[in-house]
PDB file of C-alpha atoms in Angstrom:
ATOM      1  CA  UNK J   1     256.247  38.255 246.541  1.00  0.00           C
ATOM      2  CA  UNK J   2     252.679  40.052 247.102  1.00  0.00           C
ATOM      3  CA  UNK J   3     252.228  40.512 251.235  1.00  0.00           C
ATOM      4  CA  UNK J   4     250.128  43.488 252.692  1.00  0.00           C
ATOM      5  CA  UNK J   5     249.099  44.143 256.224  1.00  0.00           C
ATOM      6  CA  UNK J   6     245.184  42.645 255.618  1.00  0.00           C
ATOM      7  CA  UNK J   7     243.983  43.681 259.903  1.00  0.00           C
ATOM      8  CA  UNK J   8     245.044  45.612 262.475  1.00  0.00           C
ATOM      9  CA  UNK J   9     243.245  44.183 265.842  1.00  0.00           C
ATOM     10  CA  UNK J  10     241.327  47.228 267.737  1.00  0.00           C
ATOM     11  CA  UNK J  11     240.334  45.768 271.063  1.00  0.00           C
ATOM     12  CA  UNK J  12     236.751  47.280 272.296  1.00  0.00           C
ATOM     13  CA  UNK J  13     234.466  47.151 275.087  1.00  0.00           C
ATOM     14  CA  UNK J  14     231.284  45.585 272.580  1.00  0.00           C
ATOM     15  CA  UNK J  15     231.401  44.283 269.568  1.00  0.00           C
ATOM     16  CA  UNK J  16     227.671  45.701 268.483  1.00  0.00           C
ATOM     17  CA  UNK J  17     228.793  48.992 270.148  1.00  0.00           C
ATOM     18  CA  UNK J  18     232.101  49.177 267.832  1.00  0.00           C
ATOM     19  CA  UNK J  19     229.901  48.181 264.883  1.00  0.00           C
ATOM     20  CA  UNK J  20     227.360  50.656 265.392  1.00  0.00           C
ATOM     21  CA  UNK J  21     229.944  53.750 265.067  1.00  0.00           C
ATOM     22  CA  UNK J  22     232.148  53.011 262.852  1.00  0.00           C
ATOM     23  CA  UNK J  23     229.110  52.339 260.043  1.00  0.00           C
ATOM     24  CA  UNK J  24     227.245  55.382 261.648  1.00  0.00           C
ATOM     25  CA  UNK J  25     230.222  57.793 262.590  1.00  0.00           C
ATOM     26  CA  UNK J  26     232.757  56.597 259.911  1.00  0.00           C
ATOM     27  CA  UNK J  27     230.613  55.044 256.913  1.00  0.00           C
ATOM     28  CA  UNK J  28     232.716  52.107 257.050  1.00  0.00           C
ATOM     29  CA  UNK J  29     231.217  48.877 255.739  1.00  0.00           C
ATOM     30  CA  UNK J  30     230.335  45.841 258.039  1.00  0.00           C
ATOM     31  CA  UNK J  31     232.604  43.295 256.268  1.00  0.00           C
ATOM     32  CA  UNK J  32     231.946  40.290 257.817  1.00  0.00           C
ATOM     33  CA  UNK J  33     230.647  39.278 261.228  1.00  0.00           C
ATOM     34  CA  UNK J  34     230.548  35.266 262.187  1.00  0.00           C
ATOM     35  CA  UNK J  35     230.070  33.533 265.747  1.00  0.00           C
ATOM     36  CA  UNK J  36     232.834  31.549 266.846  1.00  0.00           C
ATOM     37  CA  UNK J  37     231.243  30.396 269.943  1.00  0.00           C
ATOM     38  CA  UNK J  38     231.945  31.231 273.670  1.00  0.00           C
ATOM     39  CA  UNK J  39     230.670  34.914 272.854  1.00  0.00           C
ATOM     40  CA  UNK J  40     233.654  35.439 270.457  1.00  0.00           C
ATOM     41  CA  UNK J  41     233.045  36.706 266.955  1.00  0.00           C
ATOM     42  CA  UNK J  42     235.383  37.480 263.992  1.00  0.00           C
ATOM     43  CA  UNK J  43     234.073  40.860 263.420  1.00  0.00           C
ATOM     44  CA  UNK J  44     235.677  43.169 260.481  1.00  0.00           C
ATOM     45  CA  UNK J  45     234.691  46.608 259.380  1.00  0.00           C
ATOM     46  CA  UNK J  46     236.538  48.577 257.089  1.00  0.00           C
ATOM     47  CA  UNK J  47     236.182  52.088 254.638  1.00  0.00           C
ATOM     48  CA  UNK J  48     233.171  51.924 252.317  1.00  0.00           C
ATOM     49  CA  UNK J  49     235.164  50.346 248.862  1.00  0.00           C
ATOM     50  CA  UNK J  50     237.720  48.596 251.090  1.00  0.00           C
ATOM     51  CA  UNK J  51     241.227  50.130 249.950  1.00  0.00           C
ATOM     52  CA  UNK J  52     243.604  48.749 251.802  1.00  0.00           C
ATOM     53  CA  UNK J  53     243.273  47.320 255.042  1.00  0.00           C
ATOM     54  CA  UNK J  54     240.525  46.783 257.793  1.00  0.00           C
ATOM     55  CA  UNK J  55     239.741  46.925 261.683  1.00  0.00           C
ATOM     56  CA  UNK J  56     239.514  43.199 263.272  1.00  0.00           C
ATOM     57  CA  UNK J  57     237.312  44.727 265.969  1.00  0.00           C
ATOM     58  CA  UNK J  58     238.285  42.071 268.924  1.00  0.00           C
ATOM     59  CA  UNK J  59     236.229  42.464 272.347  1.00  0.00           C
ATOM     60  CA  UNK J  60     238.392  42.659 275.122  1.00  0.00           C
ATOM     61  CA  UNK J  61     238.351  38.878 276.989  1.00  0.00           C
ATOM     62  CA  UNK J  62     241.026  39.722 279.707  1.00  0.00           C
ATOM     63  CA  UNK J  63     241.122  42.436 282.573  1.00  0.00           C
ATOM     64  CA  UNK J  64     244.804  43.392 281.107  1.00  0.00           C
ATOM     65  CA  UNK J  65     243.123  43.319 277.561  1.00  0.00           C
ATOM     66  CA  UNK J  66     240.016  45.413 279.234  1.00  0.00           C
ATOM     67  CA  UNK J  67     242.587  47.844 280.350  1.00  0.00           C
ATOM     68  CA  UNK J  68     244.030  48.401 276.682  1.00  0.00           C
ATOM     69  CA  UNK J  69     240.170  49.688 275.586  1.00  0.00           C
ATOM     70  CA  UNK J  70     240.618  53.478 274.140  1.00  0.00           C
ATOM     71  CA  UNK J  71     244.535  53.731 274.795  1.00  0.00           C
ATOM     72  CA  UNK J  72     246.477  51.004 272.354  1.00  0.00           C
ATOM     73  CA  UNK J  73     249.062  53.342 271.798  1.00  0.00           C
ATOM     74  CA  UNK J  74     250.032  54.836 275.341  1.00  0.00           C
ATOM     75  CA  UNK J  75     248.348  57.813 273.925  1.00  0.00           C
ATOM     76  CA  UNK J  76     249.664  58.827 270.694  1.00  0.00           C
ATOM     77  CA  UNK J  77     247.286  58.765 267.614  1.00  0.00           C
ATOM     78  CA  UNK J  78     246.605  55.211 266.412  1.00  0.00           C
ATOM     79  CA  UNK J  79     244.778  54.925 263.585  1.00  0.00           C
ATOM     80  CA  UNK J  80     244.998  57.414 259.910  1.00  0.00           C
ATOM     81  CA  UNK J  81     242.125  57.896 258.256  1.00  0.00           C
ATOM     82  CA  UNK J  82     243.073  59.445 255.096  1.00  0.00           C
ATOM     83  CA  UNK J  83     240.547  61.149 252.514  1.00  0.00           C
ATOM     84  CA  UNK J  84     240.684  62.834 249.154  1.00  0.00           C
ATOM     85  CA  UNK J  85     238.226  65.454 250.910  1.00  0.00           C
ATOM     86  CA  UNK J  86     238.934  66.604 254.524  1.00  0.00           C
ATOM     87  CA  UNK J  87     236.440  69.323 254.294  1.00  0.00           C
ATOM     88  CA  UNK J  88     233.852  67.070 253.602  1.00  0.00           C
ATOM     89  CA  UNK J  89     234.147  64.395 255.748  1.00  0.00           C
ATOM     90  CA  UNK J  90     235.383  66.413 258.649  1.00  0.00           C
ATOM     91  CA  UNK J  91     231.851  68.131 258.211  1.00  0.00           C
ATOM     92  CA  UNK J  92     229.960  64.634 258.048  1.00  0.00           C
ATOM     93  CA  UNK J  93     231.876  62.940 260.942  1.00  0.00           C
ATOM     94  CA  UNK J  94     230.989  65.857 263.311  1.00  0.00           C
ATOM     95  CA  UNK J  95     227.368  65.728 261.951  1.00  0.00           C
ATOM     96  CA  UNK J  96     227.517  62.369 262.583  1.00  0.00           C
ATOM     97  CA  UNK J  97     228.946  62.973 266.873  1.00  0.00           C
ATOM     98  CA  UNK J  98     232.396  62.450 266.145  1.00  0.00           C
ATOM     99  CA  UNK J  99     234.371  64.014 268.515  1.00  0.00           C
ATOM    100  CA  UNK J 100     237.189  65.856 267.194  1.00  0.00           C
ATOM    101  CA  UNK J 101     240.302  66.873 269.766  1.00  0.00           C
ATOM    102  CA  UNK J 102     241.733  70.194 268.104  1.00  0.00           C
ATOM    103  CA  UNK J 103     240.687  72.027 265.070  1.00  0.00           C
ATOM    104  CA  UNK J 104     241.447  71.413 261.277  1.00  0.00           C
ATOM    105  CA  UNK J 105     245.000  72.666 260.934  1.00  0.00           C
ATOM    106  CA  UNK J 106     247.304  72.875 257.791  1.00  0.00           C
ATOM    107  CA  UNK J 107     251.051  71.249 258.454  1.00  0.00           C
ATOM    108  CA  UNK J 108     253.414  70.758 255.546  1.00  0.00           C
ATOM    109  CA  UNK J 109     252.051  67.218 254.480  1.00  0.00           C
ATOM    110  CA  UNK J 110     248.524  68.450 254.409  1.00  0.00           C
ATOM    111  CA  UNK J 111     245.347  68.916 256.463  1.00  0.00           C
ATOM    112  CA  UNK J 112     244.825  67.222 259.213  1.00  0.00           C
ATOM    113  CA  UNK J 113     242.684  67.078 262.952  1.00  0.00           C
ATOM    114  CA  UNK J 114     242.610  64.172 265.514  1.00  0.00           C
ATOM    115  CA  UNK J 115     239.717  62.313 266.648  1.00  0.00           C
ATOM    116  CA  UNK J 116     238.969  59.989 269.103  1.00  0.00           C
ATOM    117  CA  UNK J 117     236.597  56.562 268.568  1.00  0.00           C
ATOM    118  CA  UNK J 118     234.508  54.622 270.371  1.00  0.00           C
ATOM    119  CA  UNK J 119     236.585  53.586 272.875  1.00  0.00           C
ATOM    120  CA  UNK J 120     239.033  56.335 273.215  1.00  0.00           C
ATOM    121  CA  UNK J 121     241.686  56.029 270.750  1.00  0.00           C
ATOM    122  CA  UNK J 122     242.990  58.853 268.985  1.00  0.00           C
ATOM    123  CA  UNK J 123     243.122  59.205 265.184  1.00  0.00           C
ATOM    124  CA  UNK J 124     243.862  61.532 262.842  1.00  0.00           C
ATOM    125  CA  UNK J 125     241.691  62.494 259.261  1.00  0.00           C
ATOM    126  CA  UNK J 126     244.252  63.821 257.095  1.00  0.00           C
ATOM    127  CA  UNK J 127     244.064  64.729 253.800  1.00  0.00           C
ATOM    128  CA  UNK J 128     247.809  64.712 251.894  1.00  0.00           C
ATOM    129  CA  UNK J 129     249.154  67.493 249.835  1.00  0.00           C
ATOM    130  CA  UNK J 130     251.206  66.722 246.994  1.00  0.00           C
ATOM    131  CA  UNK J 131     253.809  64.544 247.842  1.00  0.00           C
TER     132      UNK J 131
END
């Protein structure tokens, strides 16, 4: 059996907003982008090569889904970003006005700082050691 995880919903305040950074702050790819009528759109953005799996960026449609915007996790980091250069891409997302929540710090797994998106959720760029 072949299954993978293919989207993970992010719920945002604007779908053009949410496109705009993560192709200008990230460098992710627009992947697709199609009306579905009402003002709904199946909007999908992912890492430039597409490894793995995307963002199903979903605008909130609810006050309770509204209230979810920036904090899908209670608070705790979300979202991984992993790259195979943390020094460079750490340097390009802050060029780029990513806003980073702590310094660049070494832990036993690799290097690693948190970020926050768009909206408000917290992620982390880490780059692995060996493992």
């Amino acid at each position: 059996m072949d299954r993978r995880i293919a989207h993970v919903s992010l719920v945002v305040r604007d779908y053009d907003e949410a496109i705009q950074w993560f192709t200008r702050c990230l460098g992710f790819e627009l992947i697709e982008d199609t009306d579905q009528g009402n003002g709904k759109r199946w909007v999908v953005v992912g890492p430039a090569g597409r490894q793995g799996m995307t963002l199903l960026l979903a605008r909130a449609a609810s006050p309770e889904q509204a209230r979810a915007v920036g904090n899908q996790t209670g608070g705790r980091v979300f979202l991984f970003l992993e790259t195979d250069d943390f020094d460079r891409d750490h340097a390009a997302m802050k060029a780029a006005g990513v806003t980073f929540t702590e310094e660049p710090r070494r832990e036993p797994y690799g290097k690693v700082a948190v970020f926050t998106d768009v909206c408000g959720n917290k992620w982390d760029l880490i780059q692995y050691g060996k493992r």
